[in-house]
Coordinates of C-alpha atoms and ligand atoms in Angstrom, one line a residue:
M294 CA -16.6 36.3 -33.9
Q295 CA -19.4 36.6 -31.2
Q296 CA -18.5 39.4 -28.8
L297 CA -20.0 38.8 -25.3
E298 CA -21.4 41.9 -23.7
S299 CA -21.3 43.3 -20.2
Y300 CA -24.5 44.7 -18.7
L301 CA -23.6 47.8 -16.8
N302 CA -25.4 51.1 -16.0
G303 CA -28.6 49.9 -17.7
S304 CA -27.1 48.9 -21.1
W305 CA -25.1 46.2 -22.9
H306 CA -21.5 46.8 -23.9
P307 CA -19.8 44.3 -26.3
G308 CA -16.2 43.4 -25.4
S309 CA -13.2 41.9 -27.2
G310 CA -9.6 40.9 -26.6
T311 CA -10.0 37.7 -24.5
P312 CA -10.8 34.6 -26.6
L313 CA -13.0 31.8 -25.3
H314 CA -12.2 28.3 -26.5
D315 CA -13.9 25.0 -26.9
P316 CA -11.6 22.6 -25.0
T317 CA -12.6 19.6 -27.0
T318 CA -11.6 21.1 -30.4
G319 CA -9.4 24.0 -29.4
E320 CA -11.6 26.3 -31.6
T321 CA -12.3 29.9 -30.5
V322 CA -16.1 30.3 -29.9
A323 CA -16.4 33.9 -28.7
E324 CA -14.5 36.7 -27.1
C325 CA -15.0 39.1 -24.3
G326 CA -13.3 42.1 -22.7
S327 CA -13.9 45.0 -20.3
E328 CA -11.6 47.7 -21.7
G329 CA -13.1 51.2 -21.6
L330 CA -16.0 50.3 -19.3
D331 CA -16.9 52.9 -16.7
L332 CA -16.8 50.7 -13.6
A333 CA -17.0 53.6 -11.1
A334 CA -20.4 54.5 -12.7
A335 CA -21.5 50.9 -12.5
V336 CA -20.7 50.8 -8.7
R337 CA -22.8 54.0 -8.2
H338 CA -25.6 52.6 -10.4
G339 CA -25.8 49.5 -8.3
R340 CA -25.7 51.3 -5.0
E341 CA -28.0 54.2 -6.0
V342 CA -30.5 52.6 -8.3
G343 CA -30.5 48.9 -7.6
G344 CA -30.1 48.9 -3.9
P345 CA -33.1 51.1 -3.0
A346 CA -35.3 49.2 -5.5
L347 CA -34.4 45.9 -3.9
R348 CA -34.8 47.1 -0.4
A349 CA -38.2 48.5 -1.2
M350 CA -39.3 44.9 -1.8
T351 CA -40.3 42.7 1.2
F352 CA -38.5 39.4 1.9
P353 CA -41.4 37.4 0.4
E354 CA -41.4 39.6 -2.7
R355 CA -37.7 39.1 -3.1
A356 CA -38.2 35.3 -2.5
A357 CA -40.9 35.3 -5.3
M358 CA -38.4 37.0 -7.6
L359 CA -35.8 34.2 -6.9
K360 CA -38.4 31.6 -7.7
A361 CA -39.4 33.3 -10.9
L362 CA -35.7 33.6 -11.9
A363 CA -35.2 29.9 -11.3
G364 CA -38.1 29.2 -13.7
A365 CA -36.7 31.6 -16.3
I366 CA -33.3 30.1 -16.3
H367 CA -34.7 26.5 -16.3
E368 CA -36.6 27.4 -19.5
I369 CA -33.3 27.9 -21.3
R370 CA -31.7 24.8 -19.7
D371 CA -31.0 22.9 -23.0
E372 CA -29.4 26.0 -24.5
L373 CA -27.2 26.4 -21.4
L374 CA -26.1 22.7 -21.5
D375 CA -25.0 23.2 -25.1
L376 CA -23.0 26.3 -24.2
A377 CA -21.5 24.4 -21.2
R378 CA -20.3 21.8 -23.7
I379 CA -19.0 24.3 -26.3
N380 CA -17.1 26.5 -23.9
G381 CA -16.6 24.4 -20.7
G382 CA -16.2 21.0 -22.4
N383 CA -19.0 19.7 -20.1
T384 CA -20.8 16.5 -20.6
R385 CA -24.5 16.8 -20.3
G386 CA -24.3 15.4 -16.8
D387 CA -21.5 17.9 -15.8
G388 CA -23.5 20.8 -17.3
K389 CA -26.6 19.8 -15.4
F390 CA -24.6 19.7 -12.2
D391 CA -23.8 23.4 -12.7
V392 CA -27.0 24.6 -14.3
D393 CA -29.5 22.7 -12.1
G394 CA -27.3 23.6 -9.1
A395 CA -27.9 27.3 -10.0
T396 CA -31.7 27.0 -10.4
G397 CA -32.0 24.6 -7.4
T398 CA -30.1 27.1 -5.2
L399 CA -32.3 30.0 -6.3
A400 CA -35.4 27.9 -5.6
A401 CA -34.1 26.9 -2.1
Y402 CA -33.5 30.6 -1.2
A403 CA -37.0 31.4 -2.5
S404 CA -38.3 28.9 0.0
F405 CA -36.2 30.2 2.9
G406 CA -37.2 33.8 2.1
K407 CA -41.0 33.2 1.9
R408 CA -41.0 32.2 5.5
L409 CA -39.5 35.6 6.6
G410 CA -41.9 38.3 7.5
D411 CA -42.5 41.5 5.5
R412 CA -40.3 43.6 7.7
P413 CA -37.0 45.3 6.7
Y414 CA -34.7 43.5 9.1
L415 CA -33.9 40.0 10.4
T416 CA -34.0 39.2 14.1
D417 CA -30.9 37.7 15.7
G418 CA -31.5 35.9 19.0
E419 CA -33.8 36.7 21.8
G420 CA -34.0 40.1 23.6
V421 CA -31.9 40.5 26.8
Q422 CA -32.5 42.5 30.0
L423 CA -29.7 45.1 30.5
G424 CA -31.0 47.3 33.3
R425 CA -32.3 46.7 36.8
T426 CA -35.7 45.9 35.3
P427 CA -36.6 44.8 31.8
R428 CA -37.3 48.5 30.9
F429 CA -33.8 48.8 29.6
W430 CA -33.5 46.1 27.1
G431 CA -31.3 44.9 24.2
R432 CA -31.9 43.1 20.9
H433 CA -29.7 42.2 17.9
V434 CA -31.1 42.6 14.4
R435 CA -29.5 42.3 11.0
V436 CA -30.3 45.0 8.3
P437 CA -29.3 45.0 4.6
R438 CA -26.1 47.0 3.9
P439 CA -26.7 49.8 1.5
G440 CA -23.8 48.9 -0.8
L441 CA -23.0 46.8 -3.8
A442 CA -22.2 43.1 -3.8
V443 CA -19.3 42.4 -6.2
H444 CA -19.2 38.7 -7.1
I445 CA -16.0 37.4 -8.7
N446 CA -16.4 33.8 -9.8
A447 CA -14.1 30.9 -10.9
F448 CA -14.3 29.3 -14.3
N449 CA -15.5 25.9 -13.2
F450 CA -19.1 26.7 -12.1
P451 CA -20.3 29.6 -14.4
A452 CA -24.0 29.0 -13.6
W453 CA -24.0 27.8 -10.0
G454 CA -21.2 30.1 -8.8
M455 CA -23.1 33.2 -10.1
M456 CA -26.5 32.2 -8.8
E457 CA -25.6 30.8 -5.4
K458 CA -24.0 34.1 -4.5
A459 CA -26.7 36.3 -6.1
A460 CA -29.5 34.4 -4.4
C461 CA -28.2 35.3 -0.9
A462 CA -27.4 38.9 -1.9
W463 CA -30.8 39.5 -3.5
L464 CA -32.8 37.9 -0.7
A465 CA -30.9 40.2 1.7
G466 CA -31.8 43.2 -0.5
V467 CA -28.4 44.0 -1.9
P468 CA -27.6 44.7 -5.6
V469 CA -25.1 42.5 -7.4
L470 CA -22.4 43.1 -9.9
S471 CA -21.3 39.7 -11.1
K472 CA -18.1 38.8 -12.9
P473 CA -17.6 35.3 -14.3
G474 CA -14.2 33.6 -15.0
S475 CA -13.4 34.9 -18.4
N476 CA -12.4 31.7 -20.1
T477 CA -15.8 30.0 -19.6
A478 CA -18.0 33.1 -19.6
L479 CA -20.4 31.9 -22.3
V480 CA -22.9 30.2 -19.9
A481 CA -22.8 33.0 -17.4
W482 CA -23.3 35.6 -20.2
R483 CA -26.4 33.7 -21.5
I484 CA -27.8 33.6 -17.9
A485 CA -27.1 37.3 -17.6
R486 CA -29.1 37.9 -20.8
C487 CA -31.9 35.8 -19.4
I488 CA -32.0 37.7 -16.1
V489 CA -32.1 41.1 -17.8
E490 CA -34.6 40.2 -20.5
S491 CA -36.9 38.6 -17.8
G492 CA -37.3 42.0 -16.2
L493 CA -37.6 40.3 -12.8
V494 CA -34.7 42.0 -11.1
P495 CA -35.2 45.7 -10.7
E496 CA -32.8 47.9 -12.8
G497 CA -29.5 48.2 -11.1
G498 CA -30.1 45.1 -9.0
F499 CA -28.1 43.0 -11.4
Q500 CA -25.0 44.0 -13.5
F501 CA -22.7 41.8 -15.3
L502 CA -19.0 42.4 -16.1
C503 CA -17.6 40.1 -18.8
G504 CA -13.9 40.4 -18.9
S505 CA -11.2 41.4 -16.4
A506 CA -12.1 43.2 -13.2
G507 CA -10.1 46.3 -14.3
D508 CA -10.2 49.0 -11.6
L509 CA -13.5 47.8 -10.1
L510 CA -12.1 47.2 -6.6
D511 CA -10.7 50.8 -6.5
H512 CA -14.3 52.2 -6.4
L513 CA -15.7 50.1 -3.5
G514 CA -16.5 51.5 -0.1
P515 CA -17.4 50.5 3.5
M516 CA -20.9 49.2 2.7
D517 CA -19.8 47.1 -0.3
G518 CA -18.7 43.5 -0.3
V519 CA -16.6 41.3 -2.5
A520 CA -17.4 37.6 -2.6
F521 CA -14.6 35.9 -4.5
T522 CA -14.2 32.3 -5.6
G523 CA -11.0 31.2 -7.3
S524 CA -7.4 30.4 -6.6
A525 CA -5.7 31.1 -3.3
A526 CA -3.2 33.4 -5.2
T527 CA -6.0 35.7 -6.6
G528 CA -7.8 35.5 -3.2
L529 CA -4.7 36.9 -1.5
R530 CA -4.4 39.7 -4.1
I531 CA -8.1 40.7 -3.5
R532 CA -7.9 40.3 0.3
S533 CA -4.8 42.6 0.4
H534 CA -6.2 45.2 -2.1
P535 CA -5.2 48.6 -0.6
N536 CA -8.6 50.2 -1.2
L537 CA -10.5 47.3 0.3
L538 CA -8.3 47.4 3.3
A539 CA -8.5 51.1 3.7
Q540 CA -12.3 51.2 3.4
G541 CA -12.9 48.1 5.5
T542 CA -14.9 46.6 2.6
R543 CA -16.1 43.1 3.4
V544 CA -14.3 40.3 1.5
N545 CA -15.3 36.6 1.5
V546 CA -12.8 34.2 -0.1
E547 CA -13.6 30.7 -1.3
A548 CA -10.3 29.3 -2.5
D549 CA -8.8 26.0 -3.4
S550 CA -8.6 23.1 -1.0
I551 CA -6.8 19.8 -0.8
N552 CA -9.9 17.9 0.1
A553 CA -9.5 14.5 1.8
A554 CA -11.4 11.2 2.1
V555 CA -10.5 8.9 5.0
L556 CA -11.3 5.2 5.1
A557 CA -11.3 3.6 8.6
P558 CA -9.7 0.3 9.5
D559 CA -13.0 -1.3 10.2
L560 CA -14.1 -1.2 6.6
E561 CA -14.4 -4.4 4.7
P562 CA -14.1 -4.6 0.9
G563 CA -17.6 -5.2 -0.5
S564 CA -19.5 -3.8 2.4
A565 CA -22.1 -1.0 1.9
T566 CA -19.7 1.6 3.3
W567 CA -16.8 0.5 1.2
D568 CA -19.0 0.6 -1.9
L569 CA -20.2 4.1 -0.9
A570 CA -16.6 5.2 -0.7
L571 CA -15.8 3.8 -4.1
S572 CA -18.7 5.4 -5.8
N573 CA -18.0 8.8 -4.3
L574 CA -14.3 8.6 -5.1
A575 CA -14.9 7.7 -8.7
T576 CA -17.5 10.5 -9.0
D577 CA -15.1 13.1 -7.6
I578 CA -12.3 12.1 -9.8
T579 CA -14.3 12.1 -13.0
Q580 CA -17.2 14.6 -12.6
K581 CA -16.4 17.9 -14.3
A582 CA -13.0 16.3 -15.1
G583 CA -12.1 16.7 -11.4
Q584 CA -12.5 20.4 -11.6
K585 CA -14.7 20.9 -8.6
C586 CA -13.4 22.8 -5.6
T587 CA -14.8 20.0 -3.4
A588 CA -13.2 17.1 -5.3
V589 CA -11.1 14.7 -3.3
R590 CA -7.4 15.1 -3.8
R591 CA -6.1 12.8 -1.0
I592 CA -7.6 9.4 -0.2
F593 CA -6.2 8.1 3.2
V594 CA -6.5 4.3 3.3
P595 CA -5.3 2.0 6.1
E596 CA -2.1 0.2 4.8
D597 CA -3.7 -3.3 4.7
L598 CA -6.6 -2.1 2.6
V599 CA -4.7 -0.1 0.0
D600 CA -4.3 -2.9 -2.6
A601 CA -8.0 -3.8 -2.4
L602 CA -9.0 -0.2 -2.7
L603 CA -6.8 0.4 -5.7
E604 CA -8.2 -2.6 -7.4
D605 CA -11.8 -1.8 -6.8
L606 CA -11.4 1.8 -7.6
G607 CA -9.8 0.9 -10.9
T608 CA -12.8 -1.3 -11.7
E609 CA -15.2 1.4 -10.8
L610 CA -13.3 4.0 -12.9
D611 CA -13.4 1.6 -15.9
R612 CA -17.1 2.3 -16.1
Y613 CA -16.4 6.0 -17.0
R614 CA -15.7 6.5 -20.6
M615 CA -13.6 9.5 -21.6
G616 CA -14.4 11.3 -24.9
D617 CA -16.3 14.0 -26.7
P618 CA -18.7 15.5 -24.2
G619 CA -21.3 15.7 -27.0
E620 CA -21.5 11.9 -27.1
R621 CA -24.2 10.4 -24.9
D622 CA -22.0 7.8 -23.1
T623 CA -19.1 10.1 -22.4
R624 CA -18.6 10.4 -18.6
V625 CA -15.2 12.1 -18.6
A626 CA -14.8 15.3 -20.5
P627 CA -11.7 17.5 -21.2
V628 CA -10.6 20.0 -18.6
A629 CA -11.7 23.6 -19.1
P630 CA -9.9 25.9 -21.6
G631 CA -6.4 27.0 -20.6
Q632 CA -6.1 24.4 -17.8
I633 CA -4.5 21.3 -19.2
E634 CA -0.9 22.6 -18.9
D635 CA -1.3 23.4 -15.3
V636 CA -2.9 20.0 -14.6
V637 CA -0.1 18.1 -16.4
A638 CA 2.6 20.2 -14.6
G639 CA 0.9 19.5 -11.3
L640 CA 0.8 15.8 -12.0
E641 CA 4.5 15.8 -12.7
R642 CA 5.1 17.4 -9.2
L643 CA 2.9 14.8 -7.5
K644 CA 5.0 12.1 -9.1
E645 CA 7.9 13.3 -6.9
A646 CA 6.0 11.7 -4.0
A647 CA 3.7 9.1 -5.6
E648 CA 3.5 6.5 -8.4
V649 CA 0.8 6.7 -11.0
V650 CA -1.2 3.5 -10.7
R651 CA -3.9 4.3 -13.2
G652 CA -4.3 6.8 -16.0
G653 CA -1.8 9.7 -16.1
T654 CA -1.6 10.0 -19.9
R655 CA -3.0 12.4 -22.4
P656 CA -4.5 10.8 -25.4
E657 CA -3.3 11.7 -28.9
G658 CA -5.2 14.3 -30.9
P659 CA -6.9 17.6 -30.1
G660 CA -8.6 18.4 -26.9
A661 CA -7.6 19.0 -23.3
F662 CA -8.1 15.5 -22.1
L663 CA -6.3 13.6 -19.3
E664 CA -7.3 10.1 -18.3
P665 CA -8.7 9.7 -14.8
T666 CA -5.6 9.4 -12.8
V667 CA -4.9 7.7 -9.4
L668 CA -1.6 7.8 -7.7
R669 CA -0.2 5.9 -4.7
A670 CA 1.9 7.9 -2.3
R671 CA 5.3 6.6 -1.4
D672 CA 5.5 8.7 1.7
A673 CA 2.4 10.0 3.5
E674 CA 4.3 12.9 5.0
A675 CA 5.6 14.3 1.6
E676 CA 4.7 18.0 1.6
V677 CA 3.6 18.2 -2.0
L678 CA 0.6 15.8 -1.3
H679 CA -0.8 18.2 1.3
S680 CA -0.1 21.5 -0.5
L681 CA -0.6 21.1 -4.2
E682 CA -4.1 21.2 -5.7
V683 CA -4.0 19.5 -9.2
F684 CA -7.2 20.8 -10.6
G685 CA -8.1 17.9 -12.8
P686 CA -9.1 14.3 -12.7
V687 CA -6.3 13.4 -10.4
S688 CA -6.3 11.9 -6.9
T689 CA -3.7 10.3 -4.6
V690 CA -4.2 7.3 -2.4
V691 CA -2.2 7.8 0.8
P692 CA -1.5 4.7 3.0
Y693 CA -1.7 5.4 6.7
S694 CA -1.8 3.5 10.0
G695 CA -5.6 3.5 10.4
R696 CA -5.3 5.2 13.8
A697 CA -7.8 8.1 14.4
E698 CA -5.0 10.4 15.5
D699 CA -2.9 9.8 12.4
A700 CA -5.9 10.3 10.1
T701 CA -6.6 13.6 11.9
R702 CA -3.1 14.9 11.7
L703 CA -2.6 14.0 8.1
A704 CA -6.0 15.3 6.9
N705 CA -5.4 18.6 8.7
R706 CA -2.0 19.1 7.0
G707 CA -4.1 20.4 4.0
G708 CA -4.1 23.6 6.0
G709 CA -7.8 24.1 6.0
G710 CA -10.3 22.4 3.6
L711 CA -13.8 22.8 2.2
V712 CA -14.9 19.2 2.8
I713 CA -13.6 16.0 4.2
S714 CA -15.4 12.7 3.9
L715 CA -15.1 9.9 6.4
Y716 CA -16.1 6.2 5.8
S717 CA -16.6 4.0 8.8
D718 CA -19.1 2.0 10.7
D719 CA -17.1 2.4 14.0
A720 CA -18.8 5.2 15.9
A721 CA -15.8 5.7 18.3
W722 CA -13.3 6.1 15.4
T723 CA -15.7 8.4 13.6
E724 CA -16.4 10.6 16.6
A725 CA -12.7 11.0 17.3
V726 CA -11.8 11.9 13.7
T727 CA -14.8 14.2 13.3
L728 CA -13.8 16.2 16.4
G729 CA -10.2 16.2 15.3
V730 CA -10.8 17.5 11.8
A731 CA -13.8 19.8 12.5
P732 CA -11.8 23.0 13.2
W733 CA -9.9 22.6 10.0
H734 CA -12.8 22.0 7.6
G735 CA -16.0 23.7 6.5
R736 CA -17.9 20.5 6.2
V737 CA -17.4 16.9 7.5
W738 CA -19.3 14.3 5.5
I739 CA -19.7 11.2 7.6
G740 CA -20.3 8.1 5.5
S741 CA -21.6 4.8 7.0
K742 CA -23.9 1.9 6.1
R743 CA -26.7 3.7 8.0
M744 CA -27.0 6.5 5.5
A745 CA -25.4 5.0 2.4
E746 CA -28.7 4.5 0.5
Q747 CA -29.8 8.1 0.8
A748 CA -26.6 10.0 0.8
L749 CA -25.8 12.8 -1.6
A750 CA -22.2 12.8 -2.5
P751 CA -19.7 14.9 -0.5
G752 CA -18.8 16.9 -3.6
M753 CA -22.3 18.3 -3.8
V754 CA -22.7 21.7 -2.1
L755 CA -26.2 22.0 -0.6
P756 CA -27.9 25.4 0.0
Q757 CA -29.0 24.3 3.5
M758 CA -25.4 23.7 4.6
V759 CA -22.5 26.1 4.9
H760 CA -19.9 26.1 2.1
G761 CA -16.4 27.4 2.7
G762 CA -13.5 26.4 4.8
P763 CA -10.8 27.9 7.1
G764 CA -7.2 28.6 6.3
R765 CA -6.1 27.6 2.8
A766 CA -9.7 27.2 1.7
G767 CA -10.0 31.0 2.0
G768 CA -11.6 31.4 5.4
G769 CA -14.9 32.2 3.8
E770 CA -18.5 31.0 4.4
E771 CA -21.4 31.0 2.0
L772 CA -24.9 29.4 1.9
G773 CA -26.0 27.5 5.0
G774 CA -29.6 28.6 4.7
L775 CA -30.2 32.1 6.1
R776 CA -26.6 32.2 7.4
G777 CA -25.8 33.0 3.7
L778 CA -27.3 36.4 4.2
D779 CA -24.9 37.4 7.0
F780 CA -22.3 38.7 4.6
Y781 CA -24.8 41.1 3.0
T782 CA -26.4 42.4 6.3
Q783 CA -25.1 44.3 9.2
R784 CA -25.7 42.9 12.7
V785 CA -26.5 45.7 15.0
A786 CA -27.1 45.8 18.8
L787 CA -30.1 47.9 19.7
Q788 CA -30.4 49.1 23.3
G789 CA -33.4 51.0 24.7
F790 CA -36.9 50.7 26.1
Q791 CA -38.2 47.1 25.9
G792 CA -41.6 48.1 24.7
F793 CA -40.2 50.0 21.7
L794 CA -37.6 47.3 20.8
D795 CA -39.9 44.3 21.1
G796 CA -42.7 46.2 19.4
R797 CA -40.7 47.5 16.4
F798 CA -37.8 45.1 16.2
G799 CA -39.1 41.9 17.7
G800 CA -40.8 39.0 16.2
P801 CA -40.0 35.3 16.1
E802 CA -36.5 34.3 15.2
E803 CA -36.0 33.1 11.7
A804 CA -35.6 29.5 11.1
Ligands
NAP290 P1 -8.6 32.5 -10.6 O1 -7.6 32.5 -11.7 O2 -8.1 32.9 -9.2 O3 -9.8 33.4 -11.1 C1 -11.0 33.5 -10.4 C2 -11.6 34.8 -10.7 O4 -10.9 35.9 -10.3 C3 -11.9 35.0 -12.2 O5 -13.1 35.6 -12.4 C4 -10.7 36.0 -12.6 O6 -11.0 36.7 -13.7 C5 -10.7 36.8 -11.3 N1 -9.5 37.6 -11.1 C6 -8.2 37.2 -11.5 N2 -7.3 38.2 -11.0 C7 -8.1 39.1 -10.4 C8 -7.7 40.4 -9.8 N3 -6.5 40.8 -9.7 N4 -8.7 41.1 -9.3 C9 -10.0 40.7 -9.4 N5 -10.4 39.6 -10.0 C10 -9.4 38.8 -10.5 O7 -9.3 31.1 -10.4 P2 -9.8 30.1 -11.5 O8 -8.7 29.5 -12.2 O9 -11.0 30.7 -12.2 O10 -10.5 29.0 -10.5 C11 -10.0 27.8 -10.1 C12 -9.7 27.8 -8.7 O11 -10.9 28.1 -8.0 C13 -9.3 26.4 -8.1 O12 -8.2 26.5 -7.4 C14 -10.5 26.0 -7.3 O13 -10.2 25.2 -6.2 C15 -11.1 27.3 -6.9 N6 -12.5 27.1 -6.6 C16 -13.0 27.3 -5.3 C17 -14.3 27.2 -5.1 C18 -14.9 27.3 -3.7 O14 -16.1 27.4 -3.5 N7 -14.0 27.3 -2.7 C19 -15.2 26.9 -6.1 C20 -14.7 26.8 -7.4 C21 -13.4 26.9 -7.6 P3 -10.5 36.3 -15.2 O15 -11.0 35.0 -15.5 O16 -11.0 37.4 -16.0 O17 -9.0 36.3 -15.1

């Protein structure tokens, strides 16, 4: 049995005890584990060896490193897509979404970084006069925090999850210790090998923990940060970790989200905006077997459009064949290892408030498959619809009045979401709903016939735009161009003589 290694303190350490499975066949494909690893020493190694080496590089040098890493990972793309199939059950398309997302995000941060000057800080706004004359002056700047970035990732995006976080930390000049979700760690482990073998990241700038987090969080201090992606329950455990609270360690939580799509009453079946909605809904239900944090769970549809939507969505979903992810025409793969029982149990709970109108069954034979499933809610107010994330190819159509205020109220019952998509060609309706849902969502995706041809689907997280959401979605924020560096830097107010501050800490604001 292949034992995946952790890379800590400058060397590789094989681990065992946690089996990794192929969700298509149920076979065990590797194992990992973190027992006996010295995580206190790894934290020190990152802080004391990796941090100074990264901070000695300029922004453009770190940007060049990101670009070269994107290239190195792209070179092993086919191998990664195979591993994503073997351990994640990913179709080639699903694997690409993850792997190309990882290299694309690295490349994007390389391009953001090369525009920054070769100075050891980022400017933050204009200077401001504080005294009677401009001699007493103030400026804000952001400087890298001399700590370790601990990245704890979910099972569903082993490549993108690891690299989108690392890109921001590295560009800021902060070393990374990355821990993937154990059950799909194979892809992350192969990328970790690629990063270390490439020699591109200075020693200590990248460490990899394959297995449980053990006592890692006990060793963190005030300059360290934990960026976590995963379930709300684990997020709560990490957020309330006594040492992190006592030390004031930064914590960013990206958790689950009951994402919504809202169709407006002006939509006409067959229109460009209607077709855009159908295509995005079908993608969200089927892509990565519905195991995207941004996938739509609730589809709000005006009552008089529900029958037409269900019929057209059914036709659209018929085009997606479920099966072995290794076969070329398969579009719907099994859910990741260890997930199917939760998905089926969640579906049973949704049935308390909704009827299954399509799918809902598990095919005979091995494999963690569930047919793409659409439900129709009996009661739009039922609590379970707005609180339970069924992390699989499952979505519920919820009839509503079509009024902007009802759409807003129902969507916001998700308690805080990552993304909400709106479909309308009525600007007044769209503006009212956008403003109503904006405080409760990290991203509002506004679909209309004017952008339909060029639009990237709402489930796609783009490095230029912030990712994260309030409340239930964890309250975190990642990416968003250079905003993604905020977590890894300290904003500091400098007050003093204008000539000194503008001369030493001035410069144009970053884009
Ligand atoms: P999870 O069970 O919460 O695990 C997430 C990560 O936390 C894993 O690496 C896990 O390690 C680790 N972990 C578990 N207990 C821990 C502890 N006490 N201390 C430190 N680390 C701990 O979540 P998951 O099942 O992997 O992910 C699915 C969830 O993630 C879904 O709800 C989905 O919506 C959400 N998600 C959100 C986003 C987003 O960007 N907002 C993106 C993707 C997924 P082990 O694997 O070793 O247990």
